[in-house]
PDB file of C-alpha atoms in Angstrom:
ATOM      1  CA  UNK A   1       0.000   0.000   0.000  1.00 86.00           C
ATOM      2  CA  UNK A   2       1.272   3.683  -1.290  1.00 90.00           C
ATOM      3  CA  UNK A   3       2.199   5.610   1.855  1.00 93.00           C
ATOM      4  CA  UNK A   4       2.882   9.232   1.481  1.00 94.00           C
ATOM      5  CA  UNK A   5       4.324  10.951   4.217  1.00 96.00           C
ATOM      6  CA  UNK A   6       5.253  15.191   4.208  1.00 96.00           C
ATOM      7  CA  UNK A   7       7.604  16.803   6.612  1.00 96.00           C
ATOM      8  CA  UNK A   8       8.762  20.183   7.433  1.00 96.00           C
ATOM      9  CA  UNK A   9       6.559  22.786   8.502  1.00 93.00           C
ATOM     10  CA  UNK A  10       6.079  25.083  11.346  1.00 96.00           C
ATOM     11  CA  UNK A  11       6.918  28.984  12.036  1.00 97.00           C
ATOM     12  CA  UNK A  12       9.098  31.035  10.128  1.00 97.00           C
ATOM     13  CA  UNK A  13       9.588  34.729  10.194  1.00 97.00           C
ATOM     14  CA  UNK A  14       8.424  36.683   7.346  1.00 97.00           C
ATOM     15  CA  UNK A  15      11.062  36.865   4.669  1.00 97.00           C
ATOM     16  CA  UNK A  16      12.661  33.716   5.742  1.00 97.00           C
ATOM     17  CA  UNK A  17      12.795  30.327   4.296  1.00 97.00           C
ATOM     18  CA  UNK A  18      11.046  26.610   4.970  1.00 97.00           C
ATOM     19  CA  UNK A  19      11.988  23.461   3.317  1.00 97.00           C
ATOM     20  CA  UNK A  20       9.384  20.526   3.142  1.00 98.00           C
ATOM     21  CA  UNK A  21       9.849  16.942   1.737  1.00 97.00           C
ATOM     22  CA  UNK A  22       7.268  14.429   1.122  1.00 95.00           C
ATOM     23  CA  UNK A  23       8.494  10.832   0.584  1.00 94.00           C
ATOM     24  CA  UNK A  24       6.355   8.170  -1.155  1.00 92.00           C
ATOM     25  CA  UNK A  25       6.707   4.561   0.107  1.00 89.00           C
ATOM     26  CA  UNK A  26       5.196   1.074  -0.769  1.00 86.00           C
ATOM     27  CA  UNK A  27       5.461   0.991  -4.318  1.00 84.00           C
ATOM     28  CA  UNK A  28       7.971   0.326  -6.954  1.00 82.00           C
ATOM     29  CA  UNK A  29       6.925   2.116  -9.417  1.00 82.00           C
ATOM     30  CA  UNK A  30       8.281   5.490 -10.069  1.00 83.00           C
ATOM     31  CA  UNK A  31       5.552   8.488  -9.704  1.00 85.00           C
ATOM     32  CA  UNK A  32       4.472  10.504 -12.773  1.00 88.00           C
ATOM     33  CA  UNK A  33       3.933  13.354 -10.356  1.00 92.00           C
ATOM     34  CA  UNK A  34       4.601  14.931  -7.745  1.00 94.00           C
ATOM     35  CA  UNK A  35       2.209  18.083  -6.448  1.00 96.00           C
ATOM     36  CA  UNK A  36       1.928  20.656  -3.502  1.00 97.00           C
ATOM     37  CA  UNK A  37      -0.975  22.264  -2.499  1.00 97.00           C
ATOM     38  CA  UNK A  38      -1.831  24.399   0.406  1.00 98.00           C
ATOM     39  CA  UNK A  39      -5.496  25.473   1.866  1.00 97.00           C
ATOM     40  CA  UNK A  40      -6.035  27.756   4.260  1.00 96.00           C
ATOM     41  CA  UNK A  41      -9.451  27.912   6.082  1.00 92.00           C
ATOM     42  CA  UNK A  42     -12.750  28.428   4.371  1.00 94.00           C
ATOM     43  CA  UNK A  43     -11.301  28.135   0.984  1.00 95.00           C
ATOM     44  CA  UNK A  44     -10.457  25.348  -1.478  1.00 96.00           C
ATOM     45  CA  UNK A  45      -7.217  23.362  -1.711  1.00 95.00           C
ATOM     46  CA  UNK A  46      -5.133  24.713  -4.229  1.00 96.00           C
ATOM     47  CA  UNK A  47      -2.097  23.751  -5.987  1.00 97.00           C
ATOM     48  CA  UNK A  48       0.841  25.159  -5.784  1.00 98.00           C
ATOM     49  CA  UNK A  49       3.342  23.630  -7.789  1.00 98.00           C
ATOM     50  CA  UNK A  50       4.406  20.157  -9.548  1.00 97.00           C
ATOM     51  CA  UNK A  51       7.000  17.899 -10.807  1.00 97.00           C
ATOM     52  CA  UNK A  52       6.900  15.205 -13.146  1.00 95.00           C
ATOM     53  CA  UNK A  53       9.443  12.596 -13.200  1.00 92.00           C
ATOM     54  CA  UNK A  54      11.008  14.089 -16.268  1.00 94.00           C
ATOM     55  CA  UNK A  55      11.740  17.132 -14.006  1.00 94.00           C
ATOM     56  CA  UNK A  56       8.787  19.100 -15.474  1.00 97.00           C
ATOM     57  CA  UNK A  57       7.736  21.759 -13.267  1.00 98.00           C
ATOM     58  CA  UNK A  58       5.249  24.338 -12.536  1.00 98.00           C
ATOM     59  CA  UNK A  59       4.164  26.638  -9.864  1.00 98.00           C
ATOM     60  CA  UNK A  60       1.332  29.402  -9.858  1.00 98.00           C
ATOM     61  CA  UNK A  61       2.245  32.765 -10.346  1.00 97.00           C
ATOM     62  CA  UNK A  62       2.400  33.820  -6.761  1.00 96.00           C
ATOM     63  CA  UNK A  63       5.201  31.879  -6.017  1.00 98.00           C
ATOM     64  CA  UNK A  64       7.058  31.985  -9.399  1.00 98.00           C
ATOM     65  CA  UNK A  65      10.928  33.160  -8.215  1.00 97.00           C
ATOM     66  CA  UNK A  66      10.094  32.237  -4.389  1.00 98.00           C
ATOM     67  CA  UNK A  67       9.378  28.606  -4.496  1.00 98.00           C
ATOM     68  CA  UNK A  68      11.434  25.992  -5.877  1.00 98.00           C
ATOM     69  CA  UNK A  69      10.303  22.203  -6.375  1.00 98.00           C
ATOM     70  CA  UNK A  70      12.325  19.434  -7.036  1.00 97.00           C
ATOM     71  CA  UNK A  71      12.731  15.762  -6.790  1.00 94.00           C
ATOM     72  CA  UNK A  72      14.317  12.297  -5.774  1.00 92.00           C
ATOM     73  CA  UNK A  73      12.964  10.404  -8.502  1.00 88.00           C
ATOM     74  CA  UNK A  74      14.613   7.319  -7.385  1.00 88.00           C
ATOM     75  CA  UNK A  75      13.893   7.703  -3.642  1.00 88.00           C
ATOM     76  CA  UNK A  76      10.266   8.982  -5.132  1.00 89.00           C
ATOM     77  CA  UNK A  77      10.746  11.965  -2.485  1.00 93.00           C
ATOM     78  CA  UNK A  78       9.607  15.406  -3.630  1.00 95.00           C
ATOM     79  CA  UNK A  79      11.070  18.940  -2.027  1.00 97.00           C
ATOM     80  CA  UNK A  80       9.113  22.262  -1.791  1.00 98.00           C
ATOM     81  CA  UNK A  81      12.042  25.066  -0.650  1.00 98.00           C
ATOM     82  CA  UNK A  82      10.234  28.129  -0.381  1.00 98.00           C
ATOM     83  CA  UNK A  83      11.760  31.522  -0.170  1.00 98.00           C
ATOM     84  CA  UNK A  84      11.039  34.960   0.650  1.00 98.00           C
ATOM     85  CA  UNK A  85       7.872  34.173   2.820  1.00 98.00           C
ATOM     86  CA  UNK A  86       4.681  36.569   3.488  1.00 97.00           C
ATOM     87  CA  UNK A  87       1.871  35.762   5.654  1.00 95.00           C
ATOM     88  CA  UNK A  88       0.034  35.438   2.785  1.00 96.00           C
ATOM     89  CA  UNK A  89       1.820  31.821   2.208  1.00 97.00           C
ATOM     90  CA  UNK A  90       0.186  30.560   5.770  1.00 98.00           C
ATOM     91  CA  UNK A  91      -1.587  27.726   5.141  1.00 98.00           C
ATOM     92  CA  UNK A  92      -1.830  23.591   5.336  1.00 98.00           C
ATOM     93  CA  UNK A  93       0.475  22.143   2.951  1.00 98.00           C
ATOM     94  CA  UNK A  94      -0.376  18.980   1.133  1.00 97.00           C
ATOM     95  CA  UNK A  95       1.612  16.861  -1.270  1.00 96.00           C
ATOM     96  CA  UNK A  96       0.592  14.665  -3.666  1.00 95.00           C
ATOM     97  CA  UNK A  97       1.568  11.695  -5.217  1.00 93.00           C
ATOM     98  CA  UNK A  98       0.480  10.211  -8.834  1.00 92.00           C
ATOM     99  CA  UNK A  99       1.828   6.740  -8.877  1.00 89.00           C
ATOM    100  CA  UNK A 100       0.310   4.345 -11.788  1.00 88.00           C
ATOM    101  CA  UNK A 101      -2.404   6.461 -12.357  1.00 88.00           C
ATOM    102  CA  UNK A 102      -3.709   7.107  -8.397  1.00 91.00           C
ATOM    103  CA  UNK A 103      -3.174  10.470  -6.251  1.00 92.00           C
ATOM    104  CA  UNK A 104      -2.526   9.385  -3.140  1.00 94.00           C
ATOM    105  CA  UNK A 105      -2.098  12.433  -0.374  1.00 94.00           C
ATOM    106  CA  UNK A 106       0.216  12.930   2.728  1.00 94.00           C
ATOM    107  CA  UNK A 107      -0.700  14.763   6.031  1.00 94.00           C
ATOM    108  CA  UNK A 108      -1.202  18.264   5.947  1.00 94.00           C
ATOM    109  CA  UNK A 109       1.405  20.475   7.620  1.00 97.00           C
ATOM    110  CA  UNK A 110       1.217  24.061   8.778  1.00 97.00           C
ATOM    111  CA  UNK A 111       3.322  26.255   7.445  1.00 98.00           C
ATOM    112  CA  UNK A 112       2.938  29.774   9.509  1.00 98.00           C
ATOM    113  CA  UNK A 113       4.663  32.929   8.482  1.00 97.00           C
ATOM    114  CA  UNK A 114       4.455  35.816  11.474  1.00 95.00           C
ATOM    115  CA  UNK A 115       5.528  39.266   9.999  1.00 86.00           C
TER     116      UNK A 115
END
């Protein structure tokens, strides 16, 4: 059974930097692709940016130049660093994982920037 499991997290002063990682276990199959999302209450869950295993990445525009994603396609770990936080980027962070044609989610984790 896929097991997706996110780390990082927590409080971080406003201009300052976070890493997270989110690991996908149980499977040998490579994922197709890797995505964050964040929420942040009362609204939806929204993506934030993605990988695919060729390295393909995106992000929305309000993190384009701040946020960098990458990936361990053989440890089928992805990274979120993020950059240059604003309180605006305080949310629950969610990755997931496509792996043979399933999304399969990790925890959320808080991510709280105090200005």
């Amino acid at each position: 059974q896929v097991q997706v499991v996110a780390s990082g997290g927590g409080w971080v002063q406003a201009g300052g930097s976070q890493r997270l990682s989110c690991a996908a276990s149980g499977s040998n199959r490579t994922f197709s692709v890797f995505a964050w999302y964040r929420q942040v209450p009362g609204k939806q869950r929204d993506v934030v940016a993605t990988i695919t295993n060729r390295g393909i990445t995106s992000y929305i525009d309000r993190v384009k130049g701040r946020f960098a994603i990458s990936a361990d396609n053989s440890a089928n770990t992805v990274y979120l660093d993020m950059a240059n936080l604003t309180d605006e980027d305080t949310a629950v962070y969610y990755c997931g994982a496509a792996i043979e044609g399933k999304l399969y989610w990790g925890q959320g984790i808080q991510v709280t920037v105090s200005s």
